[in-house]
Coordinates of C-alpha atoms and ligand atoms in Angstrom, one line a residue:
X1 CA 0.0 0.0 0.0
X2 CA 2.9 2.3 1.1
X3 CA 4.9 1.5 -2.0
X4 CA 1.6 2.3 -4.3
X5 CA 1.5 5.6 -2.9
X6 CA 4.6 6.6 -2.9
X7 CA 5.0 5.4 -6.8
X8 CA 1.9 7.4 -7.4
X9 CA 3.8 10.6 -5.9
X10 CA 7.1 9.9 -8.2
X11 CA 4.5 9.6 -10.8
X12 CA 2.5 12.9 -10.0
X13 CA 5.6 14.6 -9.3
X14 CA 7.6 13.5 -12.5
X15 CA 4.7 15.1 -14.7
X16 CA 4.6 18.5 -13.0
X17 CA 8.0 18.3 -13.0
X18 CA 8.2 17.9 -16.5
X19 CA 4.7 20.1 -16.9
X20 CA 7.4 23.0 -15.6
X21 CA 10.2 22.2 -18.1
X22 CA 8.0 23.7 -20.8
X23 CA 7.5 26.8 -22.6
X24 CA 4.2 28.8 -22.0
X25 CA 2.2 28.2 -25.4
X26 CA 2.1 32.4 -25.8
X27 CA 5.8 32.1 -25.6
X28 CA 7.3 33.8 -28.8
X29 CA 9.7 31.3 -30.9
X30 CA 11.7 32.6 -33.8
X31 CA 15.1 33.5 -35.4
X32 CA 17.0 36.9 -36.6
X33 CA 18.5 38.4 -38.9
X34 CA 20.0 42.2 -39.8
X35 CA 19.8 44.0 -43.3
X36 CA 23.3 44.1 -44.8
X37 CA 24.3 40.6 -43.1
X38 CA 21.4 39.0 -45.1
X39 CA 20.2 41.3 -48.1
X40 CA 22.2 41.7 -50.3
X41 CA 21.0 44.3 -53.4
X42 CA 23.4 46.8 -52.5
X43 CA 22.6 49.4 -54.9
X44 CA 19.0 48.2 -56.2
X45 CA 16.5 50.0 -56.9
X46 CA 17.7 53.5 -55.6
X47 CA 19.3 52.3 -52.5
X48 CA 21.8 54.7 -51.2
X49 CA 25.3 53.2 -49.6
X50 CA 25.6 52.5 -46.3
X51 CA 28.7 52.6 -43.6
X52 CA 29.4 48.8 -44.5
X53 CA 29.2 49.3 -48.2
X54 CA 31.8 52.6 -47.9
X55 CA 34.0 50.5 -46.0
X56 CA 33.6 47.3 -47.3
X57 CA 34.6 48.8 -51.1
X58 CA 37.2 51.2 -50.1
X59 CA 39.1 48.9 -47.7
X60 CA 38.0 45.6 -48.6
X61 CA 41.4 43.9 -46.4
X62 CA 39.7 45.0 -43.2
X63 CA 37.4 42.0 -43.8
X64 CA 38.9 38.6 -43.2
X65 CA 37.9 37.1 -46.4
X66 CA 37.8 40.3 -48.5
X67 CA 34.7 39.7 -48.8
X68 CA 31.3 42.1 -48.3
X69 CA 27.3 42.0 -48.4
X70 CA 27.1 43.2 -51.7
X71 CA 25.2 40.0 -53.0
X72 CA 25.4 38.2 -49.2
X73 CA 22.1 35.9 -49.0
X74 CA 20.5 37.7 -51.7
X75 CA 17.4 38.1 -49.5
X76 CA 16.4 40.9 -51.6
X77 CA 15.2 38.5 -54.2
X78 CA 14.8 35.3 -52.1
X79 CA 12.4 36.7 -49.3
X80 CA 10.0 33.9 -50.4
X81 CA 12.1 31.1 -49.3
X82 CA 13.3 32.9 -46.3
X83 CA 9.6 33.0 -45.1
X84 CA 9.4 29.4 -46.5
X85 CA 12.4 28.5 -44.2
X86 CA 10.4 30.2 -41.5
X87 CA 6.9 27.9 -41.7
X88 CA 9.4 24.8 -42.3
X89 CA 10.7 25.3 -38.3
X90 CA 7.2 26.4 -37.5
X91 CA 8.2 29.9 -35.7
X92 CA 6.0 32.2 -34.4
X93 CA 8.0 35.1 -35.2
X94 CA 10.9 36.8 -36.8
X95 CA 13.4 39.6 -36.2
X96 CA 14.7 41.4 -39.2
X97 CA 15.9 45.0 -39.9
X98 CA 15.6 47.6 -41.8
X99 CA 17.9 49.2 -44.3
X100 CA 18.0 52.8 -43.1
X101 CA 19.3 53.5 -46.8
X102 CA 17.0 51.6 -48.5
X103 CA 14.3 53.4 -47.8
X104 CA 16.1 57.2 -47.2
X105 CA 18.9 56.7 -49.4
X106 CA 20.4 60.1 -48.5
X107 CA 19.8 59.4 -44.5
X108 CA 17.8 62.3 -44.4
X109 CA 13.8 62.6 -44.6
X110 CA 13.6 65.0 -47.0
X111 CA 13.3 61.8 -50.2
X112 CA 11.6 58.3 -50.1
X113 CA 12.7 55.4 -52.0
X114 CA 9.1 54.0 -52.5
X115 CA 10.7 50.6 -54.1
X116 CA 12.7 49.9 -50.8
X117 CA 9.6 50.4 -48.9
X118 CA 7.3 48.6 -51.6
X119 CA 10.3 45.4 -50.6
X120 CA 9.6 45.5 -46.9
X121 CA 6.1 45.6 -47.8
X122 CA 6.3 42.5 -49.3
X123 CA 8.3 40.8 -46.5
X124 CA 5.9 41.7 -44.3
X125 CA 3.1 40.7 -45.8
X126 CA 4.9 37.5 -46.7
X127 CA 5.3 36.5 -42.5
X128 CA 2.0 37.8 -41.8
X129 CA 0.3 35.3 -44.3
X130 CA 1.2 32.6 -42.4
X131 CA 0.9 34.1 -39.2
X132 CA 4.3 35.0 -38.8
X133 CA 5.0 37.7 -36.0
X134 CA 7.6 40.4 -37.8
X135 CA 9.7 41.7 -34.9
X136 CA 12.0 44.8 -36.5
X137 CA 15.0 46.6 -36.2
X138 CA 15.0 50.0 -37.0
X139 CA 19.0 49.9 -36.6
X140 CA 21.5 46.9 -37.1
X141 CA 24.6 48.9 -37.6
X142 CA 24.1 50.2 -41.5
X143 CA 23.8 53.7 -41.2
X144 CA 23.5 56.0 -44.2
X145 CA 26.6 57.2 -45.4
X146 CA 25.8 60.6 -46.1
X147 CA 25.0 60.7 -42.3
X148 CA 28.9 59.1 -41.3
X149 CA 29.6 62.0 -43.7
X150 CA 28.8 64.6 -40.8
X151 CA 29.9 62.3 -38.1
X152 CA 27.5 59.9 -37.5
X153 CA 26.5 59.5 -33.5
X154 CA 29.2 61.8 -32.7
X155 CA 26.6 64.3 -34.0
X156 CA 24.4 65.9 -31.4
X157 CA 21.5 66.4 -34.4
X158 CA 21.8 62.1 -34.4
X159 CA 18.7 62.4 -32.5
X160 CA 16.8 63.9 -34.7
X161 CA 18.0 62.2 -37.9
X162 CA 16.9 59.2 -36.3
X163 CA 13.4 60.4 -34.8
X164 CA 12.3 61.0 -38.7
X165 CA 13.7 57.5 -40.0
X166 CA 11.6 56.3 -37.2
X167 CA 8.7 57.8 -37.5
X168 CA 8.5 57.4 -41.6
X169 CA 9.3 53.3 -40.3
X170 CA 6.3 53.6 -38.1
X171 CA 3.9 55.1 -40.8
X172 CA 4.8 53.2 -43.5
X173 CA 4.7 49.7 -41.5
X174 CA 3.6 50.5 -38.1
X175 CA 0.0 48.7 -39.1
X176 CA 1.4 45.3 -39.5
X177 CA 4.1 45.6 -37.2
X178 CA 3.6 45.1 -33.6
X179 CA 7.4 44.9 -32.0
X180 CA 9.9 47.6 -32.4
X181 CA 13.1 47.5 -31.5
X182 CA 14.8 50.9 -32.3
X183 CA 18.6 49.5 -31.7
X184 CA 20.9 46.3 -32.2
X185 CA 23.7 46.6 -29.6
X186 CA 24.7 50.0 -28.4
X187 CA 28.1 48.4 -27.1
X188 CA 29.5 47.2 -30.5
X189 CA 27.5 50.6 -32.5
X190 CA 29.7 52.3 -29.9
X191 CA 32.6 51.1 -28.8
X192 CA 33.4 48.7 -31.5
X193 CA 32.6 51.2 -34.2
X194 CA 33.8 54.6 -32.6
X195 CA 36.2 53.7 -29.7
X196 CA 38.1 50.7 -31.3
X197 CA 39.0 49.2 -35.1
X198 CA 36.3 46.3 -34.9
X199 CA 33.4 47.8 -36.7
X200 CA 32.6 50.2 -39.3
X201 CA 33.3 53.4 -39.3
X202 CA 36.4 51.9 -37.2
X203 CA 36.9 55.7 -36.1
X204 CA 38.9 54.6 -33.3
X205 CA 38.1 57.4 -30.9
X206 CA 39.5 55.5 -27.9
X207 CA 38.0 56.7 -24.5
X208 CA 36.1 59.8 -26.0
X209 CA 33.7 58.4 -29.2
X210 CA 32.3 55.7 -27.4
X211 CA 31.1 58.1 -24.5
X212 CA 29.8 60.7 -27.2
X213 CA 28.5 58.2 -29.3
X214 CA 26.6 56.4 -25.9
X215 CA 25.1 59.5 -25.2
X216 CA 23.1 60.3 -28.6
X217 CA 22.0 56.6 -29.2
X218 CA 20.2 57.0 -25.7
X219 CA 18.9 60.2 -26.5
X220 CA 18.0 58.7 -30.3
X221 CA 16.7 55.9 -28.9
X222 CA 14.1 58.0 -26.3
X223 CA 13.0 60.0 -29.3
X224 CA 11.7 57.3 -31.2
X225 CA 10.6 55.9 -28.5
X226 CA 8.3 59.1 -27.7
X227 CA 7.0 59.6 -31.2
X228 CA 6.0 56.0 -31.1
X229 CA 4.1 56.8 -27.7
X230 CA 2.8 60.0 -29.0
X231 CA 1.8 59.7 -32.3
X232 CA 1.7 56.0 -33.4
X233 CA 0.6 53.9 -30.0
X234 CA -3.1 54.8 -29.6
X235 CA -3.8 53.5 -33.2
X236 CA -1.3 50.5 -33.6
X237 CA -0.7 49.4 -30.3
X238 CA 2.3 48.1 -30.3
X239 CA 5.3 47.9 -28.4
X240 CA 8.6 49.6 -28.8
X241 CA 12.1 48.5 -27.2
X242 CA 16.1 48.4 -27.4
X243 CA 18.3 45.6 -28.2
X244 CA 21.5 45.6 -25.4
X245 CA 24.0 42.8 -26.0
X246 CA 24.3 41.4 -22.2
X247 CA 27.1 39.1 -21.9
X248 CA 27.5 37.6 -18.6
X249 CA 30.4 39.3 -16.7
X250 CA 30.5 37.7 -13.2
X251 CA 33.6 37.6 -10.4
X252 CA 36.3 35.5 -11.0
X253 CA 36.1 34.9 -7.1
X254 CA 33.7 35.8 -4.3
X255 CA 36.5 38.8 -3.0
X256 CA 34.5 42.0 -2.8
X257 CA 37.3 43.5 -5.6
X258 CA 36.0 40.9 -7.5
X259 CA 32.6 41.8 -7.1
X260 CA 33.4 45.0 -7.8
X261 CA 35.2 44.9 -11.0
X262 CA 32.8 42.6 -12.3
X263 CA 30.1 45.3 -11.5
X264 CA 32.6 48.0 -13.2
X265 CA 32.8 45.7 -16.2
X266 CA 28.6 45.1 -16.7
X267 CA 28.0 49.0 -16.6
X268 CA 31.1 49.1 -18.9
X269 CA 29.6 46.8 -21.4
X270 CA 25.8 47.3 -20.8
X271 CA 25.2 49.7 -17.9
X272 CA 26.0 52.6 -20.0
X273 CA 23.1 51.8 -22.5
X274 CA 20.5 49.9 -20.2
X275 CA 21.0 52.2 -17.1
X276 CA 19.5 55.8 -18.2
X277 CA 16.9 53.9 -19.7
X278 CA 15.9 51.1 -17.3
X279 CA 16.8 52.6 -14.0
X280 CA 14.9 54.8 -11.8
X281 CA 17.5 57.9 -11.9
X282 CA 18.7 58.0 -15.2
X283 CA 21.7 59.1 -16.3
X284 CA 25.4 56.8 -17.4
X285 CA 26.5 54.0 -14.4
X286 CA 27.2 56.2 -11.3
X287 CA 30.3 54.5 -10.0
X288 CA 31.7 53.8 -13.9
X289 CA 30.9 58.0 -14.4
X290 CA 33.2 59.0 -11.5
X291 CA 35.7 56.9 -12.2
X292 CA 35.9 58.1 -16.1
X293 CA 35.7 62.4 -14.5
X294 CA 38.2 61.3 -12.2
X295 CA 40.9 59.8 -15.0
X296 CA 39.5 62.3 -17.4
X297 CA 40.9 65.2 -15.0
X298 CA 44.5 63.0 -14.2
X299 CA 45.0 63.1 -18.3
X300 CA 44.9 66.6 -18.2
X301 CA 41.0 67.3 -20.0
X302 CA 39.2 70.4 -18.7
X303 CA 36.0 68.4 -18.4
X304 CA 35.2 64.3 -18.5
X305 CA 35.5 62.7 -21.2
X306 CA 32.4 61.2 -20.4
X307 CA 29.4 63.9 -21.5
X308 CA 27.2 63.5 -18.6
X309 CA 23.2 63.9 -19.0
X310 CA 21.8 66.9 -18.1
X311 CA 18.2 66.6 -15.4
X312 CA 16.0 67.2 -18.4
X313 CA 17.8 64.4 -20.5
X314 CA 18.0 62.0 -17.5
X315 CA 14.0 62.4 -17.4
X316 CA 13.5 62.6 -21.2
X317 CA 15.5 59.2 -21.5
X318 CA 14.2 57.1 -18.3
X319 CA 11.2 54.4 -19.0
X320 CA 11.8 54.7 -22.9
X321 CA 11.4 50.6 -23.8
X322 CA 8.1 48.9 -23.3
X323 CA 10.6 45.8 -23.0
X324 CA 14.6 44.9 -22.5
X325 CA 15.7 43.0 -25.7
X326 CA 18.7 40.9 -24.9
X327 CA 21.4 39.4 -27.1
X328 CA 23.3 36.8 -25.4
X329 CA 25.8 34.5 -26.2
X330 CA 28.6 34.1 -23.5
X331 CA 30.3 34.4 -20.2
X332 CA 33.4 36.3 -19.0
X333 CA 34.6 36.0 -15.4
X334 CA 36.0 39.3 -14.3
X335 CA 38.9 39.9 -11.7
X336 CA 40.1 43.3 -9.9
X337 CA 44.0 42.5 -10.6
X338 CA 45.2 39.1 -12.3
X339 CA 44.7 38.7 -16.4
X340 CA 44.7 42.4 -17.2
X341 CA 45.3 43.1 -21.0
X342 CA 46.9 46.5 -22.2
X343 CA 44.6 48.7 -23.8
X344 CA 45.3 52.4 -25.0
X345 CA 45.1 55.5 -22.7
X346 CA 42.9 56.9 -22.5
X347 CA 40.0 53.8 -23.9
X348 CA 36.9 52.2 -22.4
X349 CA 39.0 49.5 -20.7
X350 CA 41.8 51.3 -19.6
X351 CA 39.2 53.5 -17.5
X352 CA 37.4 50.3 -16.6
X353 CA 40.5 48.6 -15.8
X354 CA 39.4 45.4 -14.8
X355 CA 41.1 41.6 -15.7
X356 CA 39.3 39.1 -18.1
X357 CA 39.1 35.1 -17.5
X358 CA 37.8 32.8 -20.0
X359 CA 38.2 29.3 -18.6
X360 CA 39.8 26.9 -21.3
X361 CA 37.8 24.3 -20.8
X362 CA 34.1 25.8 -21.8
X363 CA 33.5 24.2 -25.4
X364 CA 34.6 26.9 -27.9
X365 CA 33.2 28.1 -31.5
X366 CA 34.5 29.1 -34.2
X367 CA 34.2 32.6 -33.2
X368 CA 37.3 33.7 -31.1
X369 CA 35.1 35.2 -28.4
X370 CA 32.1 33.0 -28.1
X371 CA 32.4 29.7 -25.5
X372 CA 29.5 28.1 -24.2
X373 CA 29.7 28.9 -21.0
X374 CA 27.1 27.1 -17.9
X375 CA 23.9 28.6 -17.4
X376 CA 24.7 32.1 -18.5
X377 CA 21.4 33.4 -19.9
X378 CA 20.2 32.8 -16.4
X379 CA 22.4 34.8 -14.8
X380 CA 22.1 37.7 -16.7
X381 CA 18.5 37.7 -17.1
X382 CA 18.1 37.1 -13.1
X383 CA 21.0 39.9 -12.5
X384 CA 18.9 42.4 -14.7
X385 CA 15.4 41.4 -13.5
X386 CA 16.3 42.6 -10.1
X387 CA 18.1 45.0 -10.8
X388 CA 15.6 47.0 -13.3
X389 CA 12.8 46.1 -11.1
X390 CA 11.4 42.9 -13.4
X391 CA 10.9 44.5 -16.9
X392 CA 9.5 42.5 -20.1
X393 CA 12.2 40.6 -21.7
X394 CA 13.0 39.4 -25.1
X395 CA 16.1 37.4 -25.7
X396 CA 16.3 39.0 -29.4
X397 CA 19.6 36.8 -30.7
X398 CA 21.4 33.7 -29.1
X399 CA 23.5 31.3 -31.3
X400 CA 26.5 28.9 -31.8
X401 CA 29.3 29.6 -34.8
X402 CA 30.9 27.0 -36.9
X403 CA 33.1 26.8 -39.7
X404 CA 32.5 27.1 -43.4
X405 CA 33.6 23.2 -44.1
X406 CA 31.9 22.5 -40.7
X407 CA 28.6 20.2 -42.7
X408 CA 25.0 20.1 -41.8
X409 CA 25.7 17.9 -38.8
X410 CA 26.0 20.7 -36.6
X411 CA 26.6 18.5 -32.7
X412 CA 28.2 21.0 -31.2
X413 CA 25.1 24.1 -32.2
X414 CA 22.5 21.4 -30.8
X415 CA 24.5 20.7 -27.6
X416 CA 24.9 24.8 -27.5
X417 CA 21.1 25.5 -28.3
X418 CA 19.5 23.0 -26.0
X419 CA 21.8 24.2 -23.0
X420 CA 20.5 27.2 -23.7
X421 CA 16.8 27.0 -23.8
X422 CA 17.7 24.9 -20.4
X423 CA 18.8 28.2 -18.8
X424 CA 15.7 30.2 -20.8
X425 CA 13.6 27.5 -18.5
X426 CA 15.5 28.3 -15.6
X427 CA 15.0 31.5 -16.0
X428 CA 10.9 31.7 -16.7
X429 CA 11.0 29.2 -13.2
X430 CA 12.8 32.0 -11.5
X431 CA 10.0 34.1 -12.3
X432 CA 11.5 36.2 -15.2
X433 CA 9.3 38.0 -17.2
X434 CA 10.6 36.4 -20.4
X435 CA 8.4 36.3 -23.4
X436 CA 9.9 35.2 -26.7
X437 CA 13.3 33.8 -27.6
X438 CA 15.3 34.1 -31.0
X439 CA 17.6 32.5 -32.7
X440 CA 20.6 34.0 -34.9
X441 CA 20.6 33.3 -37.0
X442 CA 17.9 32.0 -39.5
X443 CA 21.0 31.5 -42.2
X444 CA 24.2 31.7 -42.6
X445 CA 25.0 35.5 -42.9
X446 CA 28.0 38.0 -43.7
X447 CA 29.4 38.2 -40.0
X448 CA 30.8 41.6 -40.7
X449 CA 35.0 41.9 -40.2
X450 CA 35.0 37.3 -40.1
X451 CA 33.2 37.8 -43.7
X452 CA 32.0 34.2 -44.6
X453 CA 34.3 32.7 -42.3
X454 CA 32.2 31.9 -39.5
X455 CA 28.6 30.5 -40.2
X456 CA 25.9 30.8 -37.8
X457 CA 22.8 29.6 -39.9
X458 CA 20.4 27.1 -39.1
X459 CA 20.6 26.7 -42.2
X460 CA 23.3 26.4 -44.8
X461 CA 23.6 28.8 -47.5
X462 CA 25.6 28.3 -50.6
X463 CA 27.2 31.3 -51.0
X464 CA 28.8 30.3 -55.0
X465 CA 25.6 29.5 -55.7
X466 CA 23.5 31.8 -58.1
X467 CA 20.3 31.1 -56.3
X468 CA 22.4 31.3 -52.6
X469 CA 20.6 28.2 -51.9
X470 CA 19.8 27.1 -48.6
X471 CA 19.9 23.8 -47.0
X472 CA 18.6 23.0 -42.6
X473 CA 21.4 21.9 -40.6
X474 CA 20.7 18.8 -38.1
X475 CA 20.0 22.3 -35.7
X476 CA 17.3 23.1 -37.4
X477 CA 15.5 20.0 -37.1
X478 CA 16.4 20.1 -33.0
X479 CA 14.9 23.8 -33.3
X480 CA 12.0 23.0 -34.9
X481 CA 10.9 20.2 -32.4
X482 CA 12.1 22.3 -29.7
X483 CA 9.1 25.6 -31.2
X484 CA 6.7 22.3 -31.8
X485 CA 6.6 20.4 -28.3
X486 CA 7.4 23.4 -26.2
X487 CA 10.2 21.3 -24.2
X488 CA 13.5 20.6 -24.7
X489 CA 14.2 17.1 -25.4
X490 CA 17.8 16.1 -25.2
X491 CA 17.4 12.8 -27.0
X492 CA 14.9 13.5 -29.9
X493 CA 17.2 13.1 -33.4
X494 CA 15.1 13.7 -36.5
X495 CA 13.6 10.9 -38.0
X496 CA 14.2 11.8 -41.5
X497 CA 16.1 14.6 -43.4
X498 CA 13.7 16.4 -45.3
X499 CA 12.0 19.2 -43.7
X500 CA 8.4 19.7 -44.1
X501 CA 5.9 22.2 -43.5
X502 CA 3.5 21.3 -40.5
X503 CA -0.6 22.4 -41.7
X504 CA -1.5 26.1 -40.3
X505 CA 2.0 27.3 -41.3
Ligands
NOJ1 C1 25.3 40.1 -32.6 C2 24.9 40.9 -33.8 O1 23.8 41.6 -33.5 C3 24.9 40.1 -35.1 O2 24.8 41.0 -36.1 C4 26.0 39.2 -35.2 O3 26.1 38.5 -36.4 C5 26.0 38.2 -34.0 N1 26.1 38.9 -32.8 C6 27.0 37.1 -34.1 O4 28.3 37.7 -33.9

């Protein structure tokens, strides 16, 4: 009698276990993608050039392979299959961007291209025919080049530039689309773009551009966010957010220097975009900002380097995002004094000053800086839960590299993609308000200064090919049972190889 009761518990209490390992059924499954990475059609149809076009043709041996997103995917003219690709896995949803130049070739407001518009069109009504949610980008990092021309985000009129894109973004597709998200990672816009070599413009404004630059993409960002509120909500009624890249940066021990240079590191990377817009007070990372006044003066500058917010800006910018986007991929552990690189004075790090572990043996990727690292998308999305007072997340991209000779049968993405959507569960048990999850990437993409040379795709493209074709990876199959039961399932391998479209998509 005992032992028939106490089986009947295991049994009860295996299923709700198992009933909690699984993703609410509103919970929003689908993959990503950005404009130049995937479109290709460069110059079509009255598109004007963009900072990755200028510095893709006039120093093409900044790119690994030489190589640019002239042609890339060729999305431009494949869209069709790209939504195909989308019902085949059975998502719910997809994040794309817009091509700032493809629709205001010039940057500014003044001229429309109607056939760049007439493409998203398209797209759009593409994903909504089979019930597709469109999630989009108003900026993944392609600005116009007439606007680098006059200095980009180092421009204090940024703002406004940006205000009109938006709004023209929000008229012309603001019916059909429900999600905005007005910026793909401030950190790499900003410090890989204008305090370091790593991204176009690669102005290398070490310790002063990335400040400036911080400082106008917030204010950019609250703008559009405001005209969306103002003049676009009441009718469309949807919601409008940011995109942060939130690494995990945690202490390499439990010593409170430790703890503290982790802490500097996080406002370092993500603080100085997610704090005047997600904290109560506004403004750049409080203990970060004293420390950058207090070097700025020591290298002999009449005023920090870092351009503080003013009361009205602090207000103006504070409770802009109806929800935190997240792009996750990896740990660092952080330490006050051991494993210190050199970095140039004066520079982001140097004023951060902190040490930067990787341990060896987390699995790596093909990409220098991405390990798998345990459990990470928990930890960051717990750290910022708290700490922002429990705001509306998205995780916006999360994803594995491989090599270009790597094959279809893609172990080490599965192993990758399953730990994570372990710690996504974790993370919804912990009582994080976590609604949708998205892969990067759809396809294999130009991965800006690696070129072709690392592949994220769930699915294979051909990139010789004239009709870039594309082909699932074993991933893909994971994925898609992964979207279809809801759980993650560490043993399912796909029965067959040929993917299929399930009725209703
Ligand atoms: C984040 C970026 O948003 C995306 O463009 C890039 O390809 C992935 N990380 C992988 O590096």
């Amino acid at each position: 009698m005992k032992a028939t009761i106490l089986s009947g518990l295991l049994v009860c209490c295996c299923v709700l276990a198992k009933h909690e390992r699984k993703f609410p059924s509103d919970f929003l499954f689908g993959a990503a993608t950005a404009s130049y990475q995937i479109e290709g059609g460069w110059n079509a149809d009255g598109k004007g050039e963009n900072i990755w076009d200028h510095m893709t043709h006039t120093r093409p041996e900044v790119i690994i392979d030489k190589s640019n997103g002239d042609e890339a995917a060729d999305t431009y003219h494949n869209y069709k299959r790209d939504v195909e690709m989308m019902r085949e896995l059975g998502l719910d949803a997809y994040r794309f961007s817009i091509s700032w130049s493809r629709i205001l070739p010039n940057g500014l407001a003044n001229y429309i291209n109607e056939p760049g518009v007439e493409f998203y069109k398209r797209y759009i009504s593409e994903m909504l025919k089979y019930n597709i949610t469109p999630m989009v980008t108003l900026y993944h990092w392609d600005l116009p080049q007439k606007l680098q021309d006059l200095g980009g985000f180092a421009n204090p009129l940024f703002p406004e530039w940006f205000e009109d894109y938006a709004r023209i973004a929000y008229e012309k597709f603001g019916d059909r689309v429900k999600h905005w998200i007005t910026f793909n990672e401030p950190r790499e816009i900003c410090y890989e773009g204008y305090g370091s070599t790593t991204k176009a413009p690669m102005l290398n404004a070490t310790g002063v551009g990335v400040y400036l630059c911080a400082k106008h993409l917030v204010l950019a960002h609250a703008r559009a966010y405001k005209t969306y509120d103002n003049e676009f909500r009441a009718t469309q009624n949807g919601l409008c957010g940011i995109t942060i890249s939130v690494n995990w940066m945690g202490p390499l021990t439990d010593s409170e220097e430790d703890q503290f240079a982790a802490e500097i590191k996080r406002q370092a990377e993500w603080g100085l975009y997610a704090e005047p817009i997600f904290s109560q007070w506004g403004g750049f990372p409080k203990e970060l900002s004293e420390i950058v006044a207090k070097k700025s003066k020591e290298q002999g500058y009449p005023r920090s380097r870092m351009p503080e917010f003013t009361e009205e800006e602090k207000q103006f910018s504070r409770g802009t995002a109806d929800f935190f986007g997240v792009n996750h991929y990896t740990a660092n552990l952080i330490s006050a004094n051991d494993y210190k690189a050199w970095n140039p004075v004066p520079s982001l790090y140097n004023d951060a000053d902190v040490g930067v572990y990787i341990p060896p043996e987390w699995p790596q990727s093909a990409s220098r800086w991405l390990r798998q690292a345990p459990n990470s998308i928990y930890k960051a999305l717990t750290h910022l839960h708290k700490k922002y007072n429990g705001p509306v997340f998205y995780i916006t991209e999360n994803g594995w590299s491989t090599t270009p000779d790597a094959g279809l049968e893609d172990e080490d993405r599965i192993r990758y993609y399953r730990a994570a959507l372990n710690s996504v569960l974790d993370a919804l048990k912990a009582g994080v308000n976590l609604k949708g999850y998205m892969a990067w990437s759809l396809m294999d993409n130009f991965e800006w200064m690696e070129g072709y040379a690392e592949r994220f795709g769930l699915y294979h493209v051909d990139f010789e090919s004239v009709e870039k074709t594309r082909t699932p990876r074993k991933s893909a199959f994971i994925y898609k049972e992964i979207v279809r039961s809801r759980t993650v399932n560490p043993d399912y391998e796909p029965p067959n190889r040929t993917m299929w479209i399930e009725e209703g998509h």
